[in-house]
Amino acid sequence: MPVHNSEIADAFEKLADLLEIEGANPFRVRAYREGARTVRGYPRSMADLLQGGEDLTELPAIGKDLAAKIKTLVDTGRLPALEKVESHTPAALSDLMRIQGLGPERVKALYKKLKIASIGDLNRAARSGKIQKLDGFGKKTEQMIIERLERFSSTEQRTKLIVAEDLVAPLVAHLKNCDEVKDVVVAGSYRRRKETVGDLDILVTARKDSTVMDHFTGYDEVKEVVSKGNTRSTVHLRSGMQVDLRVVPQASYGAALHYFTGSKAHNIAVRKLGVKKGYKVNEYGVFRGNKRIAGKTEEEVYKKVGLPYIPAELREDRGEIEAAAKRRLPDLITLEDIRGDLHCHTNASDGHHSLKQMAEAAAQRGYAYVSINDHSKHVTVAHGLDEKRLFAQIKAIDKLNEELDDIVILKSIELDILEDGSLDLKDSVLKELDFTVCAIHYGFNLSREKQTQRILRAMDNRHFNILAHPSGRLINQREPYEFDLEKVIETARQHGCFLEVNAHPDRLDLNDDACKLAKDMGLKVALATDAHSVANLELMRFGINQARRGWLERGDVINCLPLRKLKQLLNRK
DNA sequence: GCCGTTTTCGGCCCGACTGTTTTCAGTCG
C-alpha cells in the first residue's frame, strides 16, 4: 500500500503537536505544520514524485529535513522522529489539542500535574472537579472543558457550501435589520467558495459603540454565546455552526475583508510582503508607523504590497502571490462563459423531468446546447437504458431538435465503465451519439493499479469522451476510490478525452487541486451539473466556484465553446 | 525547520477575547 499524502501530513501534524507540548522551538513546530499543509494539498502523491526522481525540496515549506522524512515515510511507512517523541510524550495528547480551548500549554499542565493523557482521563478529571484546582485553571475553564467534550464527537464535520448558504441567508437578513449596520459580508472560506466551510466569518461595518453585537447575539437561532466583545463575538447556532462576527469602521472595510477572507496562509504571505516594504498589515489597514496608508478597499491593500487584486477563490497560498507579482494571474472563468450543460438526466432513467422540460429549462438559462446523459443499463436501480431504449431516446431527441429552435439537444449517455474496463453498451449504438460521458458506479474497492487500468482501458474505446465525476467521492460521505489521477489525465490528453468537473455540491469532482493539475498538464475539462431535475441546472455555479479555485479560465473548459467547436473536440476519430 | 533582489545566519504575522490575574498567559482565527 503506497503511503498517502494525508498520512504523511497527519504524521507531521502529530509531530508538531507533540513538539509544541514539549515546548520545542515554535518556529520548528510551525515548519512541520506548514510542511503538512503543502503535502496534504498537493495533487500528486509524494510516493509518485519520489518514484519519478523529483526533488521534494522544490515544494514550498519542504526543506532537506522534511524531504528526508517524507522519503522515510514512503519507504518504510514509519517516522522514527515521531516514534522518538512518542516515547516520552503520549501520542494521545495531540487528540486533547483538538478540543477547543485546549492548547499546548494547558495540555502540558494537565499531563504533568494530573497525568491526563487521553480524552477519557480528561473527562473523568473534569467531572471530579480536579481541574479547577490547578494553577491557571478555574471553575469556568473546567466547565468549558466539560461542555466542549460533550460537543467534541458530534461536530467534527465541515458543512457543505450549499448547506451553509441556507444558514447564511436568514442570518445576513437579520444583521441588515440592525439600523446601525452598513455593510454585511460573509468572508472566510465561504467567500473563497471552498466546497465545505468549518465556520462562518461575518464582517459588518458599524461604529464601535453600536448595538450590533447585542443584535447579533439576540438572533433567534443562537444557541450559545461563546464570546462577546466590542469588535468580535462568537456564537454557536442551533444547527451546530459556529459564527464569528467582526465589526470594523468603514475606513478599515477593505483591510478587514481581506483579513477575514483569508486563507490564513495567504494572509501571512501578504503580511510578509508588507513587512518587506516596511509596513504593518492588519485588519484595520496597512500602516507605516502609526499612520494608516490604506484599508478602505481590498484593492488598496494589495496595491500597497505591490500586487494586483487577487480573486478570493485563489487565496490559498498555492502560488497566487507569485503569479500576481509577475502579473500572471489567470483570468478566471465565470458563469456567463458557460454555453451549455454536458451532463443531465431525464425521467427515462433516474431524473425527474422529461426530455422536453430539461431542454426548455436549459434554453431558458440562455444555453446554446444541453446534453442528455441518462444512465446505461448496468445501473439497474436507476432504470438505466439498454441499447433499444437508447435508440428510442436518440430518435426522440432528433424529433425534438426539429421542433426547438433556440437550443440544441446533444445525444449522449452516462455510460458505465465495467470492472474489466469495457463499456456498458455496444459500439453500434454509441456511434449514433454525439459523445459519451463515462463513469464508475460500482467496484470502488479495486486496488489503485486495477482501478487505474480499468479507466485507461475504457479510454481505449474511441467512443469514450468524458470521464464523469472522476474520483467518485461524495463530500462527507464517501472517500474517493484509489486511482492514479496523473496517469488518467495524461492518457486522456493523449487520446483526446476529457475529465468532468461535476458541479453537484455533493461531488465537486474534480476538486480544486485536481482542476489545477489538469490545467497544468494541458488537459481541458467539462463543467457539468449532473442535473436530475430542472432545478438542478442551477448548480452550475458551484462547479464554477470549484473551477475558479482550480485556476481555470474560459479556455480550459470545453463547454465554453460554441457548438461547432465543441463537436470538433468531441470527435475522436 | 525553512528561507534568502539586504541575509547561508537570524529572522520567522498580528490582534481580540477570556479567565485567572492584579498585569498577563493562553488560545483562537
XYZ file of C-alpha atoms (C1' of nucleotides) in Angstrom:
602
model
C 0.000 0.000 0.000
C 1.533 3.315 -1.011
C 1.623 5.929 1.734
C -0.972 8.650 1.167
C -0.198 12.339 1.295
C -2.822 12.696 4.016
C -0.999 10.116 6.152
C 2.265 11.994 5.776
C 0.516 15.245 6.661
C -1.150 13.628 9.688
C 2.217 12.361 10.920
C 3.790 15.817 10.588
C 0.878 17.459 12.351
C 1.043 14.984 15.187
C 4.756 15.571 15.493
C 4.125 19.323 15.551
C 1.508 18.929 18.308
C 3.746 16.808 20.490
C 6.786 19.020 19.987
C 4.675 22.040 20.857
C 3.514 20.355 24.064
C 7.134 19.606 24.863
C 7.928 23.286 24.420
C 10.065 22.967 21.300
C 11.108 25.988 19.217
C 7.781 27.391 17.976
C 9.191 28.020 14.515
C 10.243 24.438 14.230
C 6.703 23.444 15.181
C 5.346 25.780 12.543
C 7.694 24.327 9.948
C 6.143 20.878 10.451
C 2.634 22.328 10.239
C 3.426 24.191 7.027
C 5.081 21.127 5.588
C 1.946 19.153 6.434
C -0.197 21.723 4.654
C 1.902 21.522 1.499
C 1.792 17.726 1.432
C -1.936 17.498 2.201
C -2.910 19.926 -0.535
C -0.581 18.599 -3.196
C -2.488 16.898 -6.017
C 0.255 14.408 -6.845
C 1.312 11.808 -4.325
C 4.674 12.127 -2.635
C 5.250 8.452 -3.393
C 4.859 9.108 -7.121
C 7.061 12.200 -7.015
C 9.825 10.228 -5.324
C 9.446 7.386 -7.766
C 9.800 9.865 -10.603
C 13.054 11.041 -9.052
C 11.752 14.519 -8.317
C 13.331 16.775 -5.716
C 10.841 17.358 -2.901
C 12.737 20.390 -1.603
C 11.328 22.226 -4.648
C 7.956 22.172 -2.874
C 7.088 25.137 -0.675
C 7.889 24.680 3.026
C 9.740 21.428 2.347
C 13.458 21.598 3.064
C 16.156 18.980 3.284
C 14.961 17.601 6.595
C 11.283 17.251 5.754
C 12.099 15.828 2.333
C 14.172 13.113 4.020
C 11.363 12.400 6.487
C 8.847 12.090 3.651
C 11.129 9.633 1.906
C 11.480 7.588 5.077
C 7.708 7.537 5.495
C 7.140 6.488 1.900
C 9.855 3.802 2.022
C 9.095 2.320 5.428
C 5.655 3.591 6.438
C 7.216 4.853 9.661
C 8.518 8.130 11.020
C 11.287 7.489 13.585
C 11.305 11.137 14.660
C 7.657 10.820 15.690
C 8.255 7.493 17.422
C 11.079 9.036 19.390
C 8.907 11.906 20.625
C 6.098 9.470 21.414
C 8.449 7.530 23.670
C 8.428 10.364 26.204
C 5.200 12.228 25.358
C 1.996 10.187 24.919
C 0.694 10.314 21.354
C -2.884 10.815 22.563
C -2.003 14.272 23.907
C -2.371 15.541 20.362
C -6.038 14.445 20.499
C -6.535 16.722 23.504
C -5.325 19.653 21.420
C -8.333 19.126 19.118
C -10.623 20.310 21.900
C -11.451 23.960 21.519
C -9.870 25.949 24.325
C -7.064 23.489 24.999
C -3.705 24.379 23.562
C -0.213 23.078 24.158
C 0.332 24.830 27.494
C -2.846 23.597 29.097
C -2.432 20.086 27.713
C 1.098 20.023 29.105
C -0.089 21.206 32.527
C -2.892 18.627 32.580
C -0.445 15.865 31.736
C 2.320 16.909 34.116
C 0.112 17.582 37.109
C -2.806 15.203 36.692
C -1.339 12.556 34.366
C -4.141 13.243 31.880
C -3.144 11.521 28.636
C -6.442 10.764 26.900
C -9.917 12.140 26.278
C -11.224 9.645 28.861
C -8.749 10.847 31.510
C -9.747 14.422 30.789
C -13.443 13.686 31.127
C -13.001 11.928 34.491
C -10.744 14.639 35.896
C -13.058 17.464 34.833
C -16.158 15.801 36.254
C -14.469 15.054 39.557
C -13.512 18.726 39.965
C -9.753 18.154 39.918
C -9.016 20.550 37.090
C -10.357 23.709 38.705
C -7.820 23.325 41.496
C -4.828 23.544 39.165
C -2.824 26.771 38.939
C -4.009 28.821 36.000
C -7.249 26.843 35.690
C -10.505 27.665 37.415
C -14.155 26.741 37.669
C -15.063 28.275 34.325
C -12.254 26.571 32.479
C -13.283 23.226 33.927
C -16.893 23.798 32.926
C -15.753 24.843 29.452
C -13.843 21.556 29.108
C -16.882 19.518 30.143
C -19.099 21.305 27.631
C -16.626 21.026 24.798
C -16.124 17.323 25.488
C -19.844 16.738 25.081
C -19.771 18.518 21.764
C -16.465 17.028 20.666
C -17.592 13.883 18.888
C -20.620 15.335 17.115
C -19.312 18.483 15.436
C -16.172 17.346 13.699
C -17.520 17.571 10.158
C -17.320 20.630 7.977
C -20.506 21.869 6.361
C -21.141 21.686 2.622
C -21.236 25.070 0.962
C -24.807 24.696 -0.249
C -25.973 23.876 3.292
C -24.057 26.852 4.664
C -25.836 29.102 2.155
C -29.162 28.190 3.736
C -27.887 29.221 7.164
C -26.321 32.409 5.864
C -29.318 33.957 4.114
C -31.569 34.499 7.170
C -28.647 35.475 9.383
C -27.473 38.150 6.967
C -31.045 39.413 6.701
C -31.193 39.628 10.497
C -27.952 41.622 10.666
C -29.130 44.000 7.955
C -32.164 44.670 10.102
C -29.951 46.492 12.574
C -30.111 50.204 11.705
C -26.536 50.906 12.712
C -25.083 48.308 10.358
C -23.884 49.484 6.955
C -22.233 46.589 5.115
C -22.680 42.887 5.834
C -20.444 40.416 4.082
C -19.686 36.773 4.732
C -15.928 36.322 4.496
C -13.777 33.288 5.326
C -13.834 30.069 3.328
C -17.447 30.853 2.429
C -16.278 33.807 0.363
C -13.397 31.789 -1.025
C -16.145 29.392 -2.149
C -14.480 26.383 -0.639
C -16.503 23.182 -1.041
C -17.076 22.986 2.709
C -16.908 25.560 5.482
C -15.857 24.995 9.086
C -17.474 28.132 10.486
C -18.902 31.393 9.202
C -16.911 34.632 9.412
C -19.183 37.605 9.015
C -17.931 41.146 8.714
C -20.056 44.228 9.306
C -19.181 47.878 9.255
C -20.602 49.987 12.055
C -19.460 52.385 14.747
C -17.537 50.798 17.580
C -20.118 51.697 20.217
C -23.067 50.394 18.218
C -25.567 47.841 19.470
C -24.814 45.414 16.646
C -23.262 42.825 18.962
C -26.415 42.669 21.078
C -28.431 42.418 17.896
C -26.209 39.544 16.735
C -26.252 37.513 19.942
C -30.014 38.088 20.143
C -30.591 36.203 16.872
C -33.260 33.513 17.267
C -31.047 30.709 16.055
C -28.252 31.413 18.543
C -27.855 28.524 20.926
C -24.782 29.622 22.842
C -22.692 32.784 23.051
C -19.074 31.657 23.218
C -17.531 35.108 23.478
C -18.704 38.667 23.076
C -16.672 41.841 22.729
C -16.910 45.234 21.048
C -15.327 44.183 17.798
C -15.632 40.434 17.798
C -18.142 37.860 19.028
C -18.543 34.141 18.557
C -21.765 32.138 18.806
C -22.937 28.634 18.084
C -26.176 28.294 16.156
C -28.731 25.581 16.832
C -27.515 23.897 13.649
C -24.118 23.454 15.322
C -22.454 26.018 13.071
C -20.051 28.436 14.718
C -20.375 32.052 13.603
C -17.795 34.776 14.226
C -18.938 38.347 13.785
C -16.426 41.183 13.435
C -17.260 44.840 13.485
C -14.920 47.376 11.907
C -15.190 51.048 10.942
C -15.829 51.942 7.300
C -12.249 53.130 6.785
C -10.978 49.619 7.563
C -13.520 47.757 5.450
C -11.127 46.570 2.748
C -8.355 45.556 5.128
C -10.810 43.740 7.351
C -12.472 41.994 4.425
C -9.095 40.904 3.150
C -8.013 39.707 6.550
C -11.197 37.822 7.394
C -11.452 36.257 3.956
C -8.113 34.536 4.443
C -6.884 31.998 3.948
C -4.586 32.247 6.904
C -1.651 31.171 4.765
C -2.490 33.783 2.128
C -2.715 36.490 4.793
C 0.633 35.583 6.262
C 2.213 35.763 2.819
C 0.664 39.201 2.188
C 1.796 40.450 5.586
C 5.306 39.293 4.916
C 5.300 41.340 1.712
C 4.146 44.293 3.787
C 6.939 43.809 6.309
C 9.482 43.814 3.468
C 8.234 47.210 2.415
C 8.337 48.475 5.996
C 4.578 48.297 6.533
C 2.414 46.593 9.073
C -0.703 44.919 7.672
C -3.579 44.086 9.999
C -7.377 44.043 9.853
C -7.538 47.814 10.281
C -5.367 48.723 7.360
C -1.855 48.995 6.021
C 0.292 51.096 8.356
C 3.571 52.938 8.023
C 4.447 53.573 11.637
C 1.190 54.680 13.182
C -0.180 56.143 10.004
C -2.798 54.225 8.050
C -1.895 54.414 4.379
C -4.531 52.002 3.008
C -7.504 49.963 4.106
C -10.742 51.191 2.584
C -10.778 48.591 -0.171
C -9.048 45.265 -0.772
C -7.547 46.681 -3.976
C -5.779 49.341 -1.884
C -4.290 46.745 0.421
C -2.957 44.645 -2.439
C -1.631 47.703 -4.207
C 0.375 48.802 -1.187
C 2.165 45.462 -1.010
C 2.833 45.634 -4.748
C 0.179 43.254 -6.053
C -2.889 43.447 -8.288
C -6.232 42.365 -6.829
C -6.387 38.623 -6.231
C -9.837 36.957 -6.530
C -10.966 35.369 -3.263
C -11.121 31.851 -4.720
C -7.374 31.907 -5.368
C -6.330 32.968 -1.876
C -4.858 29.731 -0.601
C -1.144 30.474 -0.909
C -0.912 27.966 -3.717
C 1.158 30.178 -5.967
C -1.260 33.085 -6.417
C 1.066 35.553 -4.671
C 3.921 34.710 -7.017
C 1.622 34.749 -10.053
C 0.201 38.118 -9.012
C 3.683 39.551 -8.544
C 4.503 38.537 -12.115
C 1.142 39.880 -13.330
C 0.256 36.362 -14.445
C -2.956 35.722 -12.532
C -5.465 33.656 -14.500
C -8.498 35.398 -15.957
C -10.928 33.148 -14.093
C -13.946 31.588 -15.720
C -17.386 32.982 -14.847
C -20.882 31.554 -15.031
C -21.589 33.719 -18.092
C -18.862 31.888 -20.024
C -20.788 28.611 -19.941
C -22.679 27.836 -23.169
C -24.251 24.538 -22.242
C -24.548 21.729 -19.736
C -22.902 18.413 -20.603
C -24.408 16.051 -18.034
C -28.174 15.909 -17.454
C -30.639 13.130 -16.669
C -34.293 12.747 -17.594
C -37.112 10.603 -16.282
C -36.002 7.939 -18.738
C -33.570 6.883 -16.001
C -33.460 8.473 -12.534
C -34.201 12.107 -13.410
C -37.436 13.855 -12.506
C -38.265 15.711 -15.698
C -38.836 14.911 -19.342
C -36.509 15.486 -22.241
C -38.523 18.467 -23.330
C -38.683 20.018 -19.867
C -34.918 19.717 -19.423
C -34.244 21.207 -22.855
C -36.594 24.123 -22.327
C -35.130 24.859 -18.890
C -31.623 24.842 -20.367
C -32.745 27.193 -23.126
C -34.227 29.487 -20.518
C -30.827 29.723 -18.865
C -29.513 31.043 -22.168
C -27.609 27.905 -23.100
C -26.942 27.136 -26.739
C -26.868 23.397 -26.105
C -27.574 20.789 -23.480
C -26.757 17.111 -23.458
C -28.925 14.302 -22.176
C -26.964 11.657 -20.323
C -29.220 9.073 -18.775
C -27.704 6.070 -17.048
C -26.848 2.948 -19.007
C -28.323 -0.470 -18.301
C -25.823 -1.634 -15.676
C -27.285 0.865 -13.218
C -30.493 -1.095 -12.805
C -31.653 0.826 -9.717
C -31.744 3.962 -11.861
C -33.606 2.123 -14.627
C -30.598 2.571 -16.902
C -31.098 2.471 -20.679
C -30.233 -0.562 -22.790
C -29.415 -0.312 -26.495
C -33.051 -0.440 -27.536
C -34.227 2.301 -25.206
C -31.251 4.476 -26.069
C -32.052 4.149 -29.780
C -35.564 5.278 -28.947
C -34.255 8.263 -26.984
C -31.950 9.206 -29.860
C -34.983 9.291 -32.164
C -36.944 11.376 -29.683
C -34.093 13.866 -29.418
C -33.833 14.141 -33.211
C -37.508 14.894 -33.360
C -37.387 17.434 -30.548
C -34.388 19.166 -32.100
C -36.539 19.809 -35.152
C -39.178 21.465 -33.002
C -36.920 23.601 -30.808
C -35.122 26.487 -32.421
C -33.368 28.161 -29.511
C -31.338 25.200 -28.212
C -29.656 22.056 -29.494
C -30.009 18.820 -27.543
C -26.894 16.678 -27.723
C -27.352 12.933 -27.748
C -25.299 11.350 -25.015
C -25.312 8.838 -22.168
C -23.753 8.347 -18.757
C -22.132 5.105 -19.671
C -20.959 2.650 -17.036
C -17.337 1.610 -17.095
C -17.497 -2.072 -16.218
C -14.989 -3.699 -13.932
C -12.855 -5.016 -16.792
C -12.706 -1.576 -18.408
C -15.248 -2.341 -21.121
C -18.199 -0.034 -21.707
C -21.775 -0.932 -20.815
C -23.355 -0.539 -24.307
C -22.458 -1.745 -27.781
C -20.497 0.411 -30.212
C -23.387 0.068 -32.681
C -25.480 2.414 -30.551
C -22.618 4.519 -29.158
C -21.661 5.593 -32.676
C -25.068 7.203 -33.056
C -24.387 9.572 -30.124
C -22.760 12.987 -30.242
C -20.464 11.921 -27.407
C -20.361 9.871 -24.212
C -19.817 10.606 -20.555
C -18.362 7.524 -18.867
C -18.344 6.753 -15.172
C -17.605 4.231 -12.465
C -20.605 3.372 -10.305
C -19.512 0.146 -8.598
C -16.342 -1.736 -7.788
C -14.963 1.176 -5.787
C -12.637 -1.038 -3.780
C -10.333 -2.205 -6.562
C -6.639 -1.713 -5.976
C -5.138 1.524 -7.221
C -3.438 -0.348 -10.029
C -6.596 -2.164 -11.151
C -8.812 0.914 -10.895
C -6.370 2.937 -12.972
C -6.130 0.193 -15.602
C -9.933 -0.040 -15.681
C -10.203 3.646 -16.596
C -7.313 3.626 -19.054
C -8.733 0.588 -20.814
C -12.113 2.292 -21.094
C -10.435 5.273 -22.723
C -9.071 2.981 -25.416
C -12.593 2.760 -26.792
C -12.886 5.564 -29.303
C -16.435 6.276 -28.163
C -15.152 7.307 -24.731
C -15.173 11.118 -24.453
C -15.550 12.418 -20.915
C -14.793 10.770 -17.578
C -17.601 11.777 -15.212
C -17.021 12.520 -11.505
C -13.512 11.125 -11.874
C -12.739 10.313 -8.233
C -16.179 9.046 -7.208
C -16.041 10.849 -3.881
C -19.126 12.179 -2.122
C -18.264 15.028 0.194
C -18.582 13.991 3.856
C -19.968 10.616 2.759
C -17.614 8.608 0.600
C -13.884 8.792 0.080
C -12.577 8.849 -3.489
C -11.600 5.463 -4.859
C -7.924 4.739 -5.345
C -6.524 5.546 -8.758
C -3.625 7.328 -10.431
C -5.099 10.686 -11.378
C -1.965 11.872 -13.091
C -1.841 8.859 -15.367
C -5.533 9.271 -16.183
C -5.042 12.931 -17.062
C -2.043 12.171 -19.226
C -3.819 9.357 -21.059
C -6.952 11.450 -21.545
C -4.851 14.178 -23.091
C -3.149 11.756 -25.470
C -6.452 10.161 -26.529
C -8.391 13.402 -26.925
C -10.630 12.620 -23.943
C -11.668 15.000 -21.170
C -12.391 14.930 -17.479
C -15.572 16.250 -15.944
C -15.787 18.764 -13.168
C -19.056 17.591 -11.699
C -20.747 20.692 -10.312
C -23.084 18.959 -7.903
C -22.325 20.356 -4.438
C -22.144 16.818 -3.020
C -19.473 15.879 -5.551
C -17.410 18.807 -6.884
C -15.276 16.238 -8.598
C -12.616 17.015 -9.915
C -11.797 19.073 -6.850
C -9.895 22.363 -6.935
C -6.385 20.909 -6.701
C -7.170 18.361 -9.394
C -8.549 21.092 -11.694
C -5.258 22.887 -11.383
C -3.301 19.717 -12.010
C -5.310 19.038 -15.178
C -4.733 22.584 -16.357
C -1.018 22.417 -15.616
C -0.840 19.158 -17.557
C -2.627 20.693 -20.541
C -5.974 18.901 -20.286
C -9.283 20.695 -20.743
C -12.304 19.766 -18.633
C -16.088 19.711 -18.995
C -18.122 21.560 -16.372
C -21.450 19.822 -15.852
C -24.204 19.672 -13.249
C -25.292 16.016 -13.356
C -28.772 17.549 -13.109
C -31.553 15.163 -12.143
C -34.185 17.875 -12.356
C -34.860 21.225 -13.966
C -33.906 22.988 -10.733
C -30.532 21.195 -10.628
C -29.341 23.107 -13.703
C -28.770 25.974 -11.294
C -25.976 24.016 -9.575
C -23.570 25.025 -12.317
C -22.432 27.926 -10.153
C -20.883 25.511 -7.629
C -18.863 23.986 -10.437
C -17.779 27.472 -11.433
C -16.663 28.090 -7.844
C -14.558 24.949 -7.847
C -13.160 25.668 -11.313
C -12.149 29.163 -10.219
C -10.481 27.714 -7.141
C -8.622 25.450 -9.569
C -7.357 28.454 -11.597
C -9.446 27.563 -14.667
C -10.076 30.080 -17.412
C -12.672 30.084 -20.140
C -10.221 28.389 -22.493
C -9.765 25.454 -20.115
C -13.419 24.407 -20.202
C -14.837 22.775 -23.317
C -18.439 23.847 -22.762
C -17.427 27.472 -23.037
C -17.006 26.747 -26.741
C -19.650 27.323 -29.384
C -21.344 24.120 -30.510
C -19.389 23.670 -33.727
C -16.025 23.792 -31.974
C -17.242 21.637 -29.125
C -18.301 18.961 -31.593
C -14.886 19.027 -33.221
C -13.228 18.377 -29.860
C -15.613 15.548 -29.055
C -14.949 13.814 -32.344
C -12.021 11.479 -31.564
C -11.798 9.525 -34.815
C 12.852 23.621 10.442
C 12.532 26.886 6.368
C 14.280 30.598 3.754
C 17.104 34.498 1.201
C 16.788 41.447 -5.177
C 19.642 43.316 2.139
C 20.865 37.712 4.754
C 23.686 30.602 4.317
C 22.580 33.191 9.935
C 18.999 35.226 12.077
C 14.947 36.174 11.304
C 10.131 33.956 11.235
C 2.176 37.827 11.110
C -0.913 40.183 14.189
C -4.785 41.382 17.227
C -9.113 40.175 20.230
C -11.273 37.827 23.976
C -11.416 35.021 28.300
C -10.187 33.639 32.678
C -7.470 33.980 36.351
C -4.967 37.588 37.189
C -3.512 42.200 39.949
C -0.602 42.905 34.657
C -0.896 38.737 31.673
C -0.841 33.961 29.673
C -3.322 31.044 26.748
C -5.987 30.325 22.833
C -8.079 31.352 18.588
C -8.675 32.952 13.982
